[in-house]
């Protein structure tokens, strides 16, 4: 599903904004078209909304963020915007309590698509012709174009979470747009590299980037001690050794919460693995395939941490990730691991270039100054840092609940990008976060020790 991402957007380039919006919408449409209509009202992940919700949510959110909050304009369809306004935090809801929306009479897909078409027309018209109050004098949510970027990046981020969900659907309920192709090869030899002590800059100062979500703002300079880090992400082959060594049965390797989780949910292997007649398979998006030993293993934080403990190591902090990815021996910091050139397909496996991972180390021109591979792309990277605000945090006006609802000490920061992360989201300050026992994300890891 390749796409050609544009250069960074100037808010004065109306055509670029329209084309970004349209490209988002076409990609979303392709994702929903992949699903068997019989699955449209099902919930591939129990605590998430049914699929129908998301197809309405994407245009409804853009209407609310951009037209209503950003421009102070009327919506397109009040009933649809109320129905589709907000997803449910899958983590904050007790499984025993009936879910909000469980009794909702969802509209037909035709009605959802009709609403989407009306929303698209209004949004494209606004992007092309509306007066933008970039000072935020009248509509604070539009300051520096915040509401525009909020709408555009929100849709791209949802595309990734939709694919996590599609991954959980039975294979028979998905139709690939084209025959899947896989990049396979031998697993790289595990090796480690020393990263010297230095400073890592987390976050970004306001005004230093065209747009960031609220949790990205506030520049924080952390002193990082010397450490040694895996050159490659941990592969399926390496994780298989942990599984076969009884890692899931060894309580000493797990945090109390992790042990409780794998016991309660009977977790004995990564959620992206399948076992059939004594053989391991990768649960691809469209079909199972014999476990590709060179691909990074996708696991929850708890599983990553248990593997690291088994090796007598640990996961990196957010600052160590930054130091390994963007730091250099000279002390200067880069925009991307490979330097300051804009992201493209040679630098990493992101921007929907593939439905699946590629072998660890398969994009060497994306390596960092220390020679560490795949820090951006091929799966997010778990860190031990609990998700929290950077100095001077202020909730964003166009989407105030975006981050603040998750500053609860229960989520860990992930950095980098996965195959399903749009190129526009690939930036140094971007942060992602999940609960430690959420096993469905495209998240990999590597281990460190103090140097
Ligand atoms: Fe959303």
Coordinates of C-alpha atoms and ligand atoms in Angstrom, one line a residue:
X1 CA 0.0 0.0 0.0
X2 CA 2.6 2.6 -1.0
X3 CA 1.8 6.2 -0.8
X4 CA 3.8 9.2 -1.9
X5 CA 4.1 11.5 1.0
X6 CA 4.6 15.2 0.3
X7 CA 7.2 17.5 1.6
X8 CA 6.4 19.2 5.0
X9 CA 3.2 21.2 4.8
X10 CA 3.1 24.9 4.8
X11 CA -0.3 26.0 5.9
X12 CA -0.4 28.4 3.0
X13 CA -0.2 25.4 0.6
X14 CA -3.9 24.7 0.4
X15 CA -3.5 22.1 -2.4
X16 CA -1.1 20.1 -0.3
X17 CA -3.5 20.1 2.6
X18 CA -6.3 19.0 0.4
X19 CA -4.2 16.3 -1.2
X20 CA -3.0 15.0 2.3
X21 CA -6.7 14.8 3.4
X22 CA -7.7 13.0 0.2
X23 CA -4.8 10.6 0.5
X24 CA -5.8 9.8 4.1
X25 CA -9.4 9.2 3.1
X26 CA -8.5 6.9 0.2
X27 CA -6.3 4.8 2.4
X28 CA -9.1 4.6 5.0
X29 CA -11.5 3.5 2.4
X30 CA -9.2 0.8 1.2
X31 CA -8.8 -0.5 4.8
X32 CA -12.6 -0.7 5.3
X33 CA -13.1 -2.2 1.8
X34 CA -10.8 -5.1 2.9
X35 CA -13.3 -6.3 5.4
X36 CA -16.1 -8.8 4.8
X37 CA -19.4 -7.0 5.1
X38 CA -20.5 -9.7 7.6
X39 CA -17.8 -8.5 10.0
X40 CA -18.8 -4.8 9.8
X41 CA -20.7 -4.8 13.1
X42 CA -18.3 -7.0 15.0
X43 CA -15.7 -6.1 17.5
X44 CA -12.4 -7.7 16.5
X45 CA -10.9 -6.7 19.9
X46 CA -13.5 -7.1 22.7
X47 CA -13.1 -3.8 24.4
X48 CA -13.1 -1.7 21.2
X49 CA -16.0 -0.4 19.3
X50 CA -17.4 -2.3 16.3
X51 CA -15.9 -1.7 12.9
X52 CA -18.8 0.5 11.8
X53 CA -18.0 3.0 14.5
X54 CA -14.5 3.8 13.1
X55 CA -15.7 4.4 9.5
X56 CA -18.0 7.1 10.9
X57 CA -15.6 8.3 13.5
X58 CA -12.9 9.4 11.1
X59 CA -14.9 12.0 9.1
X60 CA -16.9 13.0 12.3
X61 CA -13.7 13.7 14.2
X62 CA -12.4 15.9 11.4
X63 CA -15.7 17.8 11.3
X64 CA -15.6 18.4 15.0
X65 CA -11.9 19.3 15.3
X66 CA -11.5 21.3 12.1
X67 CA -14.9 22.7 11.1
X68 CA -16.4 23.2 14.6
X69 CA -13.5 23.8 16.9
X70 CA -11.0 25.2 14.4
X71 CA -13.3 27.4 12.3
X72 CA -16.3 27.9 14.5
X73 CA -18.4 26.6 11.6
X74 CA -21.5 24.4 11.8
X75 CA -21.1 20.6 11.6
X76 CA -22.4 18.5 8.8
X77 CA -24.9 16.1 10.5
X78 CA -25.5 16.6 14.2
X79 CA -26.8 13.1 14.8
X80 CA -23.9 11.4 13.1
X81 CA -21.3 13.6 14.8
X82 CA -22.8 12.8 18.2
X83 CA -22.9 9.0 17.5
X84 CA -19.4 8.9 16.1
X85 CA -17.6 11.5 18.2
X86 CA -15.5 9.5 20.6
X87 CA -13.9 6.1 20.7
X88 CA -13.8 4.2 24.0
X89 CA -10.6 3.9 25.9
X90 CA -10.3 0.1 25.9
X91 CA -8.2 0.2 29.0
X92 CA -10.5 2.2 31.2
X93 CA -13.5 0.0 30.9
X94 CA -14.3 -2.9 33.2
X95 CA -15.0 -5.9 31.0
X96 CA -17.8 -6.8 33.3
X97 CA -19.7 -3.6 32.7
X98 CA -21.8 -3.3 29.5
X99 CA -19.9 -1.1 27.1
X100 CA -21.1 2.2 26.0
X101 CA -22.5 1.8 22.5
X102 CA -23.3 -1.9 23.0
X103 CA -27.0 -1.3 22.4
X104 CA -26.4 1.3 19.7
X105 CA -28.4 0.9 16.5
X106 CA -25.6 1.5 14.1
X107 CA -26.4 2.9 10.7
X108 CA -26.0 0.9 7.5
X109 CA -22.6 1.1 5.7
X110 CA -24.3 3.1 2.9
X111 CA -25.5 5.7 5.4
X112 CA -22.0 5.9 7.0
X113 CA -20.4 6.3 3.5
X114 CA -23.0 9.0 2.6
X115 CA -22.1 10.9 5.8
X116 CA -18.4 10.5 5.0
X117 CA -18.9 11.9 1.5
X118 CA -20.8 15.0 2.9
X119 CA -18.1 15.5 5.5
X120 CA -15.3 15.2 3.0
X121 CA -16.9 17.8 0.7
X122 CA -17.2 20.3 3.6
X123 CA -13.7 19.6 4.9
X124 CA -12.1 19.9 1.4
X125 CA -13.9 23.1 0.8
X126 CA -12.7 24.5 4.2
X127 CA -9.1 23.4 3.6
X128 CA -9.2 25.0 0.1
X129 CA -11.0 28.2 0.9
X130 CA -11.7 29.0 4.5
X131 CA -9.9 31.8 6.3
X132 CA -7.6 30.3 8.9
X133 CA -7.3 32.2 12.2
X134 CA -3.7 31.1 12.7
X135 CA -3.2 33.5 15.6
X136 CA -6.1 31.8 17.4
X137 CA -7.6 35.2 18.2
X138 CA -11.2 34.0 17.6
X139 CA -10.8 30.3 17.6
X140 CA -8.0 29.2 19.8
X141 CA -8.0 25.6 18.4
X142 CA -6.8 27.0 15.1
X143 CA -3.6 28.6 16.5
X144 CA -0.7 27.7 14.2
X145 CA -3.1 25.5 12.3
X146 CA -3.5 23.1 15.2
X147 CA -7.0 22.0 14.3
X148 CA -5.9 21.2 10.7
X149 CA -3.0 19.0 11.7
X150 CA -5.1 17.4 14.5
X151 CA -7.7 16.3 11.9
X152 CA -5.1 15.1 9.4
X153 CA -2.9 13.2 11.8
X154 CA -5.8 11.7 13.8
X155 CA -7.0 9.9 10.7
X156 CA -3.5 8.6 9.9
X157 CA -3.0 7.3 13.5
X158 CA -6.4 5.5 13.4
X159 CA -5.3 3.7 10.3
X160 CA -2.7 2.0 12.3
X161 CA -5.0 1.1 15.2
X162 CA -7.5 -0.2 12.6
X163 CA -4.9 -2.5 11.2
X164 CA -4.2 -3.9 14.7
X165 CA -7.9 -4.7 14.9
X166 CA -8.0 -6.2 11.4
X167 CA -5.1 -8.4 12.4
X168 CA -7.4 -10.0 15.0
X169 CA -10.2 -10.8 12.5
X170 CA -10.4 -14.4 11.1
X171 CA -8.4 -14.6 7.9
X172 CA -11.6 -15.5 6.0
X173 CA -13.0 -12.0 6.8
X174 CA -10.3 -10.1 5.1
X175 CA -9.5 -9.7 1.4
X176 CA -6.0 -8.4 0.5
X177 CA -6.1 -5.5 -2.0
X178 CA -3.2 -7.3 -3.8
X179 CA -1.5 -10.7 -3.1
X180 CA 0.7 -10.3 0.0
X181 CA 4.4 -10.2 -0.6
X182 CA 6.9 -11.0 2.2
X183 CA 10.5 -10.0 2.6
X184 CA 12.3 -12.9 4.2
X185 CA 15.9 -13.7 4.9
X186 CA 18.3 -15.0 7.6
X187 CA 18.2 -13.5 11.1
X188 CA 21.1 -11.1 11.7
X189 CA 23.7 -12.2 14.2
X190 CA 22.9 -10.6 17.5
X191 CA 25.4 -7.9 18.4
X192 CA 25.7 -5.0 20.7
X193 CA 27.2 -1.5 20.5
X194 CA 28.4 0.9 23.2
X195 CA 26.7 4.3 23.3
X196 CA 28.7 6.9 25.1
X197 CA 27.3 9.1 27.9
X198 CA 25.7 12.3 26.7
X199 CA 22.6 14.4 26.5
X200 CA 19.3 13.4 24.9
X201 CA 16.7 16.0 24.0
X202 CA 13.2 14.8 24.4
X203 CA 10.2 16.6 23.1
X204 CA 10.2 19.8 21.1
X205 CA 10.1 23.5 21.9
X206 CA 6.9 25.2 20.7
X207 CA 7.4 26.8 17.3
X208 CA 10.3 24.5 16.5
X209 CA 8.2 22.0 14.5
X210 CA 5.1 22.7 12.3
X211 CA 2.9 20.6 14.5
X212 CA 3.2 18.3 17.5
X213 CA 0.6 16.7 19.8
X214 CA 0.4 18.2 23.2
X215 CA 2.5 15.4 24.8
X216 CA 5.4 16.3 22.4
X217 CA 5.8 19.8 23.6
X218 CA 8.3 21.0 26.2
X219 CA 11.9 20.4 25.4
X220 CA 13.6 18.2 28.1
X221 CA 17.3 17.6 28.0
X222 CA 18.3 14.5 29.9
X223 CA 21.8 13.4 30.9
X224 CA 22.2 9.8 29.9
X225 CA 24.9 7.5 31.2
X226 CA 26.9 5.2 29.0
X227 CA 25.1 2.0 28.0
X228 CA 25.3 -0.9 25.6
X229 CA 22.4 -1.6 23.3
X230 CA 21.3 -4.4 20.9
X231 CA 22.2 -3.4 17.3
X232 CA 19.1 -5.2 16.1
X233 CA 15.6 -5.6 17.5
X234 CA 14.9 -8.9 19.1
X235 CA 13.8 -11.4 16.4
X236 CA 11.3 -14.2 16.4
X237 CA 14.3 -16.6 16.4
X238 CA 15.7 -15.1 19.6
X239 CA 12.4 -15.0 21.3
X240 CA 11.7 -18.6 20.4
X241 CA 14.7 -19.5 22.5
X242 CA 13.0 -17.8 25.5
X243 CA 9.7 -19.6 24.8
X244 CA 11.4 -23.0 24.5
X245 CA 13.5 -22.3 27.7
X246 CA 10.2 -22.1 29.6
X247 CA 10.2 -18.3 29.9
X248 CA 6.5 -18.0 30.2
X249 CA 6.5 -20.5 33.1
X250 CA 9.3 -18.9 35.1
X251 CA 7.8 -16.5 37.6
X252 CA 11.1 -15.0 38.5
X253 CA 11.3 -13.4 35.0
X254 CA 7.9 -11.5 35.3
X255 CA 6.8 -8.4 37.1
X256 CA 3.9 -9.1 39.5
X257 CA 1.5 -7.5 37.0
X258 CA 2.9 -9.4 34.1
X259 CA 2.7 -12.7 35.9
X260 CA -0.9 -12.1 36.9
X261 CA -1.7 -11.1 33.3
X262 CA -0.2 -14.2 31.6
X263 CA -1.9 -16.4 34.2
X264 CA -5.3 -14.8 33.8
X265 CA -5.2 -14.7 30.0
X266 CA -3.3 -17.9 29.6
X267 CA -0.6 -16.3 27.6
X268 CA 2.2 -18.7 26.6
X269 CA 3.5 -17.0 23.4
X270 CA 3.3 -13.7 21.5
X271 CA -0.1 -12.8 20.2
X272 CA 1.3 -12.7 16.7
X273 CA 2.3 -16.3 16.8
X274 CA 0.2 -19.3 16.1
X275 CA 0.9 -23.0 17.0
X276 CA -0.3 -25.7 14.7
X277 CA 0.7 -29.4 14.9
X278 CA 3.8 -28.6 16.9
X279 CA 5.0 -25.9 14.5
X280 CA 5.1 -22.1 15.0
X281 CA 3.5 -19.7 12.5
X282 CA 3.4 -15.9 12.2
X283 CA -0.1 -14.6 12.3
X284 CA 0.1 -12.4 9.2
X285 CA -2.6 -9.9 8.3
X286 CA -4.1 -12.2 5.7
X287 CA -2.7 -15.6 6.3
X288 CA -0.4 -17.6 8.6
X289 CA 3.2 -18.2 7.5
X290 CA 6.0 -20.3 8.9
X291 CA 7.5 -18.2 11.7
X292 CA 10.0 -15.8 9.9
X293 CA 13.0 -16.1 12.1
X294 CA 14.5 -12.8 11.0
X295 CA 11.5 -10.6 11.7
X296 CA 11.3 -8.7 14.9
X297 CA 9.0 -10.3 17.4
X298 CA 5.9 -8.2 18.2
X299 CA 5.1 -8.4 21.9
X300 CA 3.6 -6.6 24.9
X301 CA 5.8 -4.6 27.3
X302 CA 5.5 -7.3 29.9
X303 CA 6.8 -10.0 27.5
X304 CA 9.6 -7.8 26.3
X305 CA 10.6 -7.0 29.9
X306 CA 10.6 -10.7 30.8
X307 CA 12.8 -11.6 27.9
X308 CA 15.2 -8.8 28.9
X309 CA 15.3 -10.1 32.5
X310 CA 16.0 -13.6 31.2
X311 CA 19.1 -12.2 29.5
X312 CA 20.2 -10.3 32.6
X313 CA 19.4 -7.0 30.8
X314 CA 16.5 -4.5 30.6
X315 CA 14.6 -2.3 28.2
X316 CA 15.9 1.2 27.4
X317 CA 14.4 4.3 28.9
X318 CA 12.9 6.9 26.6
X319 CA 16.0 9.0 27.0
X320 CA 18.3 6.0 26.1
X321 CA 16.2 5.4 23.0
X322 CA 16.7 9.0 22.0
X323 CA 20.4 8.8 22.7
X324 CA 20.7 5.6 20.6
X325 CA 18.5 6.9 17.8
X326 CA 19.3 10.6 17.5
X327 CA 22.5 11.2 19.4
X328 CA 26.0 11.1 17.9
X329 CA 29.5 10.6 19.2
X330 CA 30.1 14.3 18.6
X331 CA 27.2 15.3 20.9
X332 CA 25.1 16.8 18.1
X333 CA 21.6 15.4 17.8
X334 CA 19.9 14.5 14.5
X335 CA 16.3 14.9 13.3
X336 CA 16.2 11.2 12.4
X337 CA 18.5 8.3 13.1
X338 CA 20.1 8.5 9.6
X339 CA 20.5 12.3 9.7
X340 CA 18.3 15.2 8.6
X341 CA 17.0 13.8 5.2
X342 CA 13.3 13.3 5.1
X343 CA 12.0 9.8 5.8
X344 CA 11.6 7.6 2.8
X345 CA 11.2 3.8 2.1
X346 CA 15.0 3.3 2.1
X347 CA 15.3 4.4 5.7
X348 CA 12.8 2.1 7.4
X349 CA 9.7 0.0 7.1
X350 CA 6.9 2.5 7.7
X351 CA 4.3 4.5 5.7
X352 CA 2.3 1.3 4.8
X353 CA 5.1 0.1 2.6
X354 CA 4.3 -3.4 3.8
X355 CA 1.6 -5.1 5.8
X356 CA 4.2 -7.0 7.8
X357 CA 7.7 -6.6 9.2
X358 CA 10.8 -7.1 7.2
X359 CA 14.0 -8.8 8.4
X360 CA 15.8 -7.0 11.2
X361 CA 18.6 -4.9 9.7
X362 CA 17.0 -4.9 6.2
X363 CA 17.1 -1.1 5.9
X364 CA 20.8 -0.3 6.7
X365 CA 20.6 3.2 5.4
X366 CA 18.2 4.0 8.3
X367 CA 20.8 3.0 10.9
X368 CA 21.7 5.6 13.6
X369 CA 25.1 7.2 14.2
X370 CA 26.0 4.4 16.5
X371 CA 25.1 1.8 13.9
X372 CA 21.8 0.7 15.6
X373 CA 19.2 -0.5 13.1
X374 CA 15.5 -0.1 12.7
X375 CA 15.0 2.4 15.5
X376 CA 12.4 4.1 13.3
X377 CA 10.2 1.6 11.4
X378 CA 9.5 -2.1 11.4
X379 CA 7.6 -1.9 14.7
X380 CA 7.5 0.6 17.6
X381 CA 10.1 0.3 20.3
X382 CA 9.1 -0.3 23.9
X383 CA 10.7 1.9 26.6
X384 CA 10.6 1.6 30.4
X385 CA 9.4 5.2 30.7
X386 CA 6.0 5.7 32.0
X387 CA 4.0 8.1 29.8
X388 CA 3.8 11.5 31.2
X389 CA 3.9 15.2 30.4
X390 CA 7.0 17.1 29.4
X391 CA 7.8 20.4 31.1
X392 CA 5.1 23.0 30.5
X393 CA 2.5 20.6 29.2
X394 CA -0.8 22.1 28.1
X395 CA -3.7 20.1 26.7
X396 CA -4.4 21.0 23.1
X397 CA -7.5 23.0 22.5
X398 CA -8.7 21.0 19.5
X399 CA -8.4 17.7 21.3
X400 CA -7.9 18.3 25.0
X401 CA -8.4 14.7 26.2
X402 CA -5.8 13.3 23.7
X403 CA -2.9 12.8 26.2
X404 CA -4.0 13.9 29.6
X405 CA -6.5 11.0 30.0
X406 CA -3.5 8.7 29.9
X407 CA -1.2 10.3 32.4
X408 CA -2.2 7.7 34.9
X409 CA 1.0 5.8 35.5
X410 CA -0.4 2.8 33.6
X411 CA 1.0 3.4 30.2
X412 CA 4.6 3.1 28.8
X413 CA 6.1 5.1 26.0
X414 CA 6.8 3.6 22.7
X415 CA 9.0 5.3 20.1
X416 CA 9.8 5.0 16.4
X417 CA 7.2 3.7 13.9
X418 CA 5.7 0.5 12.6
X419 CA 4.9 -0.6 9.0
X420 CA 1.5 1.0 9.5
X421 CA 2.7 4.4 10.7
X422 CA 2.2 7.2 8.1
X423 CA 5.3 9.0 7.0
X424 CA 3.8 12.3 8.3
X425 CA 4.0 10.9 11.9
X426 CA 7.7 10.0 11.6
X427 CA 9.3 12.7 13.7
X428 CA 11.7 12.7 16.6
X429 CA 9.3 14.1 19.2
X430 CA 6.4 11.8 18.4
X431 CA 5.4 9.5 21.3
X432 CA 3.1 6.6 21.4
X433 CA 1.9 4.8 24.6
X434 CA 0.1 1.6 25.6
X435 CA -0.6 -0.5 28.7
X436 CA 2.1 -3.0 29.5
X437 CA -0.2 -6.0 28.9
X438 CA -1.7 -4.9 25.6
X439 CA -0.3 -7.5 23.1
X440 CA -1.9 -6.5 19.8
X441 CA 0.3 -3.5 18.8
X442 CA 3.0 -3.6 16.2
X443 CA 5.7 -3.2 18.9
X444 CA 9.1 -4.7 19.1
X445 CA 12.0 -4.1 21.5
X446 CA 15.7 -4.3 22.1
X447 CA 17.7 -4.6 25.4
X448 CA 20.4 -2.6 27.1
X449 CA 22.8 -2.7 30.0
X450 CA 24.6 0.1 31.7
X451 CA 27.9 0.6 30.0
Ligands
LIG1 FE1 -10.3 8.9 17.4

